[in-house]
Amino acid sequence: MGVLVTNETVKQLFHIAQSIAKENYNATYGGPHILQALMHKDIGLNEFLKSIDKDPGYFYEWADVRIEEYPKTAHLPDEVAQDDAIDTLVEEADDIRLKLGLDEITPICILTAIVKPQVVFTLQQLKSLPLREHEIFNLYRKDTPFTVSENGDFASLFSNGSDFSDSSFPSIKSYCVDRTAQARNGDLENIIGRDKELRMLVEILCRRTKPNVIIIGEPGVGKTALVEGFAIEITKGNVPEMLKNGTLLELDTGALLAGTSYKGEIEDRLKKIINECKKIEKAILFIDEIHTLLDPKGSIGNVANLLKPELARGEITVIGATTQEEYRKIIEPEQAFNRRFEVLTVNEPDEQTCVKMIDVLLDGYKKHHGIEVEKTAIPECVRLAKRYAKGKKLPDAAIDLLDRTMAAIKMLDELSEKELESWKASYEEILKEEYTDNKDQADELIWTYNLLRDKISPILWGSLSEQPAIDNSMPVEQIHKIIDDTYAELLQHAAKKREKVGRLELAAVMAAKTNIPIGKIQAQEKEKLLNMESLLLNRVVGQDHALKILSDAIVENRSGLNKPGQPIGSFFLLGPTGTGKTELAKSMAELLFNDEKAMVRFDMSEFKEEHSAALLYGAPPGYVGYEEGGMLVNKIRQQPYTVVLFDEIEKAHHSVFDVFLQIMDEGKVHDKLGKEGDFSNALILFTSNIGSEEIVKQFEEGKIPESSSLMQIMSNSGRFRPEFLARITEIIPFAPITESIAERIFNIQLKSLHASLTRLGMALKISDEAVKNLALGGFSSKYGARQISGVIRAQLARPISKMIVREEVKSGQTIHVDWNTEEDKLNWKVD
């Protein structure tokens, strides 16, 4: 689990859930098992449920029905694993813990998370469960503990300074949250930097007609925070006379839905809420995600017709909040509803304003985590969130990063030494085992090393002076030394208590989330960038000029001199087939993003026709595949830090180039669904064979083709528009492969076979003459060096594998390969 569970009762709860899963022959346990475990007498929630007129027996049976739907297994494992929903459940329970003001996750937090729709159960499933999230929030708070009153009812939020505790407002009490009461109790956070929006909100609400507003903004920009700030201003009296002593009520759509079982019940509840609001002087109803009231496909359905006449008569004042996309798709077409509202747009704050916003909230986070924050850390937090938290907006992205980092430091101080001791015990067990095969021992050690990296905090790992990579081609003794040295340094860092969030800690957490080098790791990254050309030469040979052009451009980007928002670079790799263009793309992925798989490849021969090209950027509305969006946007949203390779670009349909123009110019592209793909952290590579004859000719004459001549070649082909060529960072020519280069490529590709034999305790020695002849066998002027890997597999790997199976070669022996000139074949010898 990502969230630390310290409460002993909750730990017992999970053990009971595992036992329930075993009793039912389930291989995993999930939400139903947890809910049934909550009804166990040792957990202590039965009395709580009975006190609020809920039957624990019904909850038990309800969960039992869901458990029956779980797959069963004939072979139960020793320990039943959790399913994917449990992590989500615990994370939601931790959020609820914060809202309730508790120090640790308790069973009540788990129960509240379970009854929240879409956490472990769907809205449809929860309709038959007679408990709502809102009920628990009102009944159970740390600062107003639930106690039984004289009439046997639990005191709720409404009984604390508001007028809704009597029976006159049962619907408001059940389905609304009094935000002004929360503001009076000090439960809401102050806001800063939204004075303009707050003034506009108050102005709209003071109108004689249509005093209703829809707040529009991207998720995370602070729409709800703006409304909470308005509630605080009401309680302070910092509003015009007509809004003083007003009451701001938030509609709880989850509570509105929960327990409904027949058609019209939601409408009936909403109608009662509206009627009760009309009885309250200066009542304002806040509806978050207001588009759900109009969406016929949603769980609530289109119930906005109940609001339309009330809004038209001005008998109720409503504040709604939604995103720009939902407003455009759902609310704007409903003109009769939309014209009753004035739109208030909340934009993402600039970085300086965001720093001020976090300053205001900081005390609450310091108190919760017991950790200080360095003054320079907040601007750095905002910068990192803005730069790397793709898909999120400020200030939410920065607050999330700060909160996550503070939690990571707290967990590091409490658990790191224990985790290292636990890992050390498992490592020592591996060292005691005897291995007949060096490969098996190396694999086991590498797995243990990776376990160490994943087990400890990213902050602790990021504090290492260096983070060496290991692979099973290394000698076992070298792997041992790296692991021992790393462990020793980690122990030293773990012994130091961290009491402050600094820039390095923020960078380490962000690096762990995005898998890109930031912060202290960046020092190693800078060294790597300066040596990029020589590092690439280890994998791509014969293209020194290409590597220099590409390396210089990447260094320029990483230095910060490029235009913000644009891709790392857009390079056109031009030349004959089999010269290393795709290999260069893989090398760049490993160099920039530490993973050769951090590459998205599109074979553009698959997008020749207009209808197939639509797959790339999304089908138009009404066509099959419209709701799936575009492949290009989907891929980059899943993997924003990547190398994007468009192979054989000349074969693509001309409509595709409109998308490329957007990517290279703005660094962003939208599919037909309106989803945004951000390419600002991606390296764009195009490959083509166009003009190969002319490029080969110039290289044979001893010239490296210049950009102007390459541009002319591409322009004359008629396949590329001038505006596309003008946006290319560099056009990089690839030289044809010569015989000497083919030998170097052969030796590079032979390394994997050497590594495999080393793991088996064997060695391979191959003569220069054999290398030369085998390399020539995999080389041709037409296909370049493309066939070399096939030659190694057919002429070396397969014969050696047969020798191993026949036991003609054993561990400790060396295979000698030479070339028989007379018979034109390989000679084999083992000693």
mmCIF file of N, CA and C in Angstrom, residues 300-337:
data_model
loop_
_atom_site.group_PDB
_atom_site.id
_atom_site.type_symbol
_atom_site.label_atom_id
_atom_site.label_comp_id
_atom_site.label_asym_id
_atom_site.label_seq_id
_atom_site.Cartn_x
_atom_site.Cartn_y
_atom_site.Cartn_z
ATOM 1 N N ILE A 300 -27.001 10.657 -12.373
ATOM 2 C CA ILE A 300 -28.119 11.437 -11.860
ATOM 3 C C ILE A 300 -29.208 11.607 -12.910
ATOM 4 N N GLY A 301 -28.800 11.729 -14.167
ATOM 5 C CA GLY A 301 -29.761 11.977 -15.235
ATOM 6 C C GLY A 301 -30.059 13.465 -15.328
ATOM 7 N N ASN A 302 -30.899 13.849 -16.269
ATOM 8 C CA ASN A 302 -31.196 15.262 -16.489
ATOM 9 C C ASN A 302 -32.297 15.714 -15.532
ATOM 10 N N VAL A 303 -31.874 16.238 -14.377
ATOM 11 C CA VAL A 303 -32.835 16.731 -13.392
ATOM 12 C C VAL A 303 -32.815 18.256 -13.318
ATOM 13 N N ALA A 304 -32.101 18.871 -14.241
ATOM 14 C CA ALA A 304 -31.971 20.337 -14.216
ATOM 15 C C ALA A 304 -33.294 21.029 -14.500
ATOM 16 N N ASN A 305 -34.265 20.293 -15.090
ATOM 17 C CA ASN A 305 -35.577 20.901 -15.365
ATOM 18 C C ASN A 305 -36.261 21.377 -14.085
ATOM 19 N N LEU A 306 -35.908 20.749 -12.951
ATOM 20 C CA LEU A 306 -36.474 21.184 -11.674
ATOM 21 C C LEU A 306 -35.940 22.546 -11.264
ATOM 22 N N LEU A 307 -34.704 22.857 -11.689
ATOM 23 C CA LEU A 307 -34.096 24.137 -11.327
ATOM 24 C C LEU A 307 -34.534 25.268 -12.249
ATOM 25 N N LYS A 308 -34.835 24.930 -13.512
ATOM 26 C CA LYS A 308 -35.113 25.979 -14.509
ATOM 27 C C LYS A 308 -36.216 26.946 -14.079
ATOM 28 N N PRO A 309 -37.405 26.469 -13.672
ATOM 29 C CA PRO A 309 -38.451 27.441 -13.292
ATOM 30 C C PRO A 309 -38.088 28.269 -12.064
ATOM 31 N N GLU A 310 -37.391 27.653 -11.109
ATOM 32 C CA GLU A 310 -36.987 28.394 -9.912
ATOM 33 C C GLU A 310 -35.973 29.483 -10.260
ATOM 34 N N LEU A 311 -35.049 29.152 -11.164
ATOM 35 C CA LEU A 311 -34.062 30.143 -11.602
ATOM 36 C C LEU A 311 -34.726 31.255 -12.394
ATOM 37 N N ALA A 312 -35.707 30.881 -13.232
ATOM 38 C CA ALA A 312 -36.405 31.870 -14.057
ATOM 39 C C ALA A 312 -37.171 32.865 -13.192
ATOM 40 N N ARG A 313 -37.760 32.376 -12.081
ATOM 41 C CA ARG A 313 -38.535 33.250 -11.192
ATOM 42 C C ARG A 313 -37.637 33.971 -10.181
ATOM 43 N N GLY A 314 -36.369 33.594 -10.153
ATOM 44 C CA GLY A 314 -35.447 34.222 -9.221
ATOM 45 C C GLY A 314 -35.687 33.836 -7.776
ATOM 46 N N GLU A 315 -36.276 32.669 -7.542
ATOM 47 C CA GLU A 315 -36.608 32.246 -6.188
ATOM 48 C C GLU A 315 -35.473 31.512 -5.491
ATOM 49 N N ILE A 316 -34.422 31.221 -6.218
ATOM 50 C CA ILE A 316 -33.281 30.518 -5.630
ATOM 51 C C ILE A 316 -32.001 31.031 -6.296
ATOM 52 N N THR A 317 -30.947 31.135 -5.531
ATOM 53 C CA THR A 317 -29.647 31.570 -6.056
ATOM 54 C C THR A 317 -28.710 30.370 -6.091
ATOM 55 N N VAL A 318 -28.066 30.167 -7.240
ATOM 56 C CA VAL A 318 -27.236 28.976 -7.429
ATOM 57 C C VAL A 318 -25.835 29.366 -7.910
ATOM 58 N N ILE A 319 -24.847 28.744 -7.304
ATOM 59 C CA ILE A 319 -23.463 28.810 -7.809
ATOM 60 C C ILE A 319 -23.113 27.411 -8.316
ATOM 61 N N GLY A 320 -22.696 27.306 -9.553
ATOM 62 C CA GLY A 320 -22.275 26.021 -10.112
ATOM 63 C C GLY A 320 -20.789 26.043 -10.428
ATOM 64 N N ALA A 321 -20.197 24.868 -10.507
ATOM 65 C CA ALA A 321 -18.779 24.765 -10.885
ATOM 66 C C ALA A 321 -18.627 23.595 -11.839
ATOM 67 N N THR A 322 -17.842 23.810 -12.882
ATOM 68 C CA THR A 322 -17.600 22.748 -13.862
ATOM 69 C C THR A 322 -16.344 23.072 -14.651
ATOM 70 N N THR A 323 -15.932 22.151 -15.498
ATOM 71 C CA THR A 323 -14.756 22.384 -16.337
ATOM 72 C C THR A 323 -15.170 22.994 -17.665
ATOM 73 N N GLN A 324 -14.212 23.539 -18.371
ATOM 74 C CA GLN A 324 -14.483 24.168 -19.663
ATOM 75 C C GLN A 324 -15.068 23.153 -20.644
ATOM 76 N N GLU A 325 -14.512 21.938 -20.643
ATOM 77 C CA GLU A 325 -14.962 20.905 -21.576
ATOM 78 C C GLU A 325 -16.398 20.484 -21.284
ATOM 79 N N GLU A 326 -16.717 20.250 -19.997
ATOM 80 C CA GLU A 326 -18.076 19.826 -19.646
ATOM 81 C C GLU A 326 -19.073 20.944 -19.892
ATOM 82 N N TYR A 327 -18.647 22.176 -19.678
ATOM 83 C CA TYR A 327 -19.536 23.317 -19.952
ATOM 84 C C TYR A 327 -19.869 23.380 -21.439
ATOM 85 N N ARG A 328 -18.833 23.225 -22.262
ATOM 86 C CA ARG A 328 -19.038 23.300 -23.710
ATOM 87 C C ARG A 328 -19.911 22.160 -24.223
ATOM 88 N N LYS A 329 -19.685 20.972 -23.717
ATOM 89 C CA LYS A 329 -20.386 19.788 -24.235
ATOM 90 C C LYS A 329 -21.800 19.635 -23.680
ATOM 91 N N ILE A 330 -22.002 19.994 -22.406
ATOM 92 C CA ILE A 330 -23.272 19.645 -21.755
ATOM 93 C C ILE A 330 -24.118 20.870 -21.416
ATOM 94 N N ILE A 331 -23.505 21.894 -20.825
ATOM 95 C CA ILE A 331 -24.312 23.024 -20.329
ATOM 96 C C ILE A 331 -24.634 24.027 -21.422
ATOM 97 N N GLU A 332 -23.644 24.394 -22.230
ATOM 98 C CA GLU A 332 -23.846 25.427 -23.246
ATOM 99 C C GLU A 332 -24.965 25.103 -24.226
ATOM 100 N N PRO A 333 -25.110 23.836 -24.680
ATOM 101 C CA PRO A 333 -26.233 23.533 -25.593
ATOM 102 C C PRO A 333 -27.609 23.697 -24.939
ATOM 103 N N GLU A 334 -27.705 23.612 -23.611
ATOM 104 C CA GLU A 334 -28.978 23.784 -22.897
ATOM 105 C C GLU A 334 -29.227 25.270 -22.671
ATOM 106 N N GLN A 335 -29.673 25.951 -23.716
ATOM 107 C CA GLN A 335 -29.793 27.412 -23.665
ATOM 108 C C GLN A 335 -30.746 27.899 -22.584
ATOM 109 N N ALA A 336 -31.862 27.185 -22.369
ATOM 110 C CA ALA A 336 -32.842 27.614 -21.365
ATOM 111 C C ALA A 336 -32.242 27.588 -19.962
ATOM 112 N N PHE A 337 -31.314 26.685 -19.739
ATOM 113 C CA PHE A 337 -30.640 26.593 -18.440
ATOM 114 C C PHE A 337 -29.448 27.550 -18.393
#
